[in-house]
Amino acid sequence: NAGVTQTPKFRVLKTGQSMTLLCAQDMNHEYMYWYRQDPGMGLRLIHYSVGEGTTAKGEVPDGYNVSRLKKQNFLLGLESAAPSQTSVYFCASSPDRGPLRPQHFGDGTRLSIL
Amino acid sequence: DQQVKQNSPSLSVQEGRISILNCDYTNSMFDYFLWYKKYPAEGPTFLISISSIKDKNEDGRFTVFLNKSAKHLSLHIVPSQPGDSAVYFCAASDNQGGKLIFGQGTELSVKP
């Protein structure tokens, strides 16, 4: 019973490098989300998707791109990593937009940009 | 501008006593509120929720109270157990696309 799986769990990058974080869910959920968690800031929404082939901006989208080519996968890309993007990244999914429908989270990707 | 605020970064409680975690919000369009619990190196997990048509929702040891006029909600845990030690996040939604706005979190420590 995997739920939401994030790959990789840890990564260290140099400034200017690019990388892609992968999120996969096996619950057939329509909605998927990418958050970042920073000390004293809680979780902030980066981008989200309301279905296969769709993406939308959240609170802090700058410096990130996303794609949802398959319903079960949601990719987060950093084209040119910056130290300010050092954070813990969480992916989440939910079955629909119902406001009290809990989002199911992965265990996070810890990313350090040197 | 922080629309959802948890002003206590940490809280320490004795096992068996009540834990009260507080959350304030500024956006009057928020109608739905959720609490998540997070252990180290894991993702947040859903705990309990409430909509603005209610002022209280209870689930076992967990109760959430909502005071809409004060834009304040609180999570009560009775009795507190050592396994409740975690970071608790308050989140709010205005039902726009399922998006949630999270508070900064409160780290609860329950001492045996």
GROMACS .gro file of C-alpha atoms in nm, chain B:
model
  112
  115ASP     CA    1   0.149   3.801   0.469
  116GLN     CA    2   0.078   3.493   0.679
  117GLN     CA    3  -0.294   3.417   0.643
  118VAL     CA    4  -0.283   3.126   0.887
  119LYS     CA    5  -0.078   3.168   1.203
  120GLN     CA    6   0.027   2.931   1.476
  121ASN     CA    7   0.197   3.163   1.721
  122SER     CA    8   0.338   2.897   1.952
  123PRO     CA    9   0.634   2.720   1.790
  124SER     CA   10   0.642   2.462   2.070
  125LEU     CA   11   0.435   2.321   2.356
  126SER     CA   12   0.532   2.080   2.632
  127VAL     CA   13   0.267   1.884   2.822
  128GLN     CA   14   0.266   1.606   3.081
  129GLU     CA   15   0.127   1.269   2.979
  130GLY     CA   16  -0.242   1.239   3.069
  131ARG     CA   17  -0.301   1.615   3.065
  132ILE     CA   18  -0.476   1.821   2.800
  133SER     CA   19  -0.283   1.965   2.504
  134ILE     CA   20  -0.429   2.278   2.344
  135LEU     CA   21  -0.289   2.394   2.012
  136ASN     CA   22  -0.404   2.725   1.871
  137CYS     CA   23  -0.443   2.867   1.523
  138ASP     CA   24  -0.555   3.209   1.398
  139TYR     CA   25  -0.646   3.315   1.047
  140THR     CA   26  -0.705   3.645   0.873
  141ASN     CA   27  -0.895   3.557   0.554
  142SER     CA   28  -1.271   3.566   0.612
  143MET     CA   29  -1.318   3.358   0.295
  144PHE     CA   30  -1.176   3.049   0.469
  145ASP     CA   31  -1.461   2.810   0.541
  146TYR     CA   32  -1.281   2.481   0.595
  147PHE     CA   33  -1.006   2.393   0.839
  148LEU     CA   34  -0.791   2.086   0.881
  149TRP     CA   35  -0.527   1.970   1.125
  150TYR     CA   36  -0.232   1.760   1.017
  151LYS     CA   37   0.023   1.580   1.230
  152LYS     CA   38   0.383   1.529   1.122
  153TYR     CA   39   0.653   1.302   1.262
  154PRO     CA   40   1.021   1.359   1.175
  155ALA     CA   41   1.126   1.230   0.831
  156GLU     CA   42   0.763   1.159   0.737
  157GLY     CA   43   0.497   1.348   0.548
  158PRO     CA   44   0.205   1.517   0.725
  159THR     CA   45  -0.096   1.297   0.794
  160PHE     CA   46  -0.454   1.417   0.827
  161LEU     CA   47  -0.592   1.432   1.181
  162ILE     CA   48  -0.928   1.610   1.196
  163SER     CA   49  -1.126   1.878   1.014
  164ILE     CA   50  -1.412   2.122   1.061
  165SER     CA   51  -1.626   2.338   0.836
  166SER     CA   52  -1.749   2.683   0.930
  167ILE     CA   53  -2.108   2.568   0.976
  168LYS     CA   54  -1.995   2.388   1.291
  169ASP     CA   55  -1.816   2.511   1.602
  170LYS     CA   56  -1.691   2.176   1.725
  171ASN     CA   57  -1.586   1.842   1.582
  172GLU     CA   58  -1.473   1.548   1.788
  173ASP     CA   59  -1.288   1.230   1.699
  174GLY     CA   60  -1.180   1.017   1.992
  175ARG     CA   61  -0.919   1.205   2.195
  176PHE     CA   62  -0.909   1.490   1.943
  177THR     CA   63  -1.152   1.783   1.934
  178VAL     CA   64  -1.132   2.090   1.715
  179PHE     CA   65  -1.313   2.410   1.815
  180LEU     CA   66  -1.386   2.693   1.573
  181ASN     CA   67  -1.468   3.052   1.672
  182LYS     CA   68  -1.547   3.213   1.340
  183SER     CA   69  -1.608   3.563   1.480
  184ALA     CA   70  -1.261   3.561   1.636
  185LYS     CA   71  -1.108   3.381   1.336
  186HIS     CA   72  -0.958   3.131   1.578
  187LEU     CA   73  -0.950   2.756   1.605
  188SER     CA   74  -0.795   2.520   1.853
  189LEU     CA   75  -0.712   2.151   1.872
  190HIS     CA   76  -0.759   1.977   2.206
  191ILE     CA   77  -0.597   1.642   2.279
  192VAL     CA   78  -0.726   1.465   2.589
  193PRO     CA   79  -0.557   1.274   2.740
  194SER     CA   80  -0.219   1.346   2.583
  195GLN     CA   81   0.008   1.050   2.516
  196PRO     CA   82   0.384   1.034   2.440
  197GLY     CA   83   0.299   0.909   2.089
  198ASP     CA   84   0.125   1.242   2.026
  199SER     CA   85   0.465   1.414   2.024
  200ALA     CA   86   0.489   1.560   1.674
  201VAL     CA   87   0.454   1.883   1.479
  202TYR     CA   88   0.091   1.989   1.429
  203PHE     CA   89  -0.009   2.202   1.132
  204CYS     CA   90  -0.331   2.396   1.099
  205ALA     CA   91  -0.453   2.445   0.740
  206ALA     CA   92  -0.737   2.646   0.586
  207SER     CA   93  -0.924   2.639   0.256
  208ASP     CA   94  -1.165   2.870   0.075
  209ASN     CA   95  -1.267   2.584  -0.155
  210GLN     CA   96  -1.077   2.722  -0.453
  211GLY     CA   97  -0.935   2.423  -0.632
  212GLY     CA   98  -0.864   2.225  -0.319
  213LYS     CA   99  -0.574   2.448  -0.220
  214LEU     CA  100  -0.470   2.462   0.144
  215ILE     CA  101  -0.292   2.742   0.331
  216PHE     CA  102  -0.084   2.608   0.617
  217GLY     CA  103   0.028   2.763   0.943
  218GLN     CA  104   0.388   2.745   1.061
  219GLY     CA  105   0.331   2.445   1.285
  220THR     CA  106   0.352   2.380   1.661
  221GLU     CA  107   0.586   2.115   1.795
  222LEU     CA  108   0.413   1.922   2.075
  223SER     CA  109   0.620   1.729   2.325
  224VAL     CA  110   0.433   1.499   2.566
  225LYS     CA  111   0.650   1.399   2.862
  226PRO     CA  112   0.594   1.061   3.033
   0.00000   0.00000   0.00000
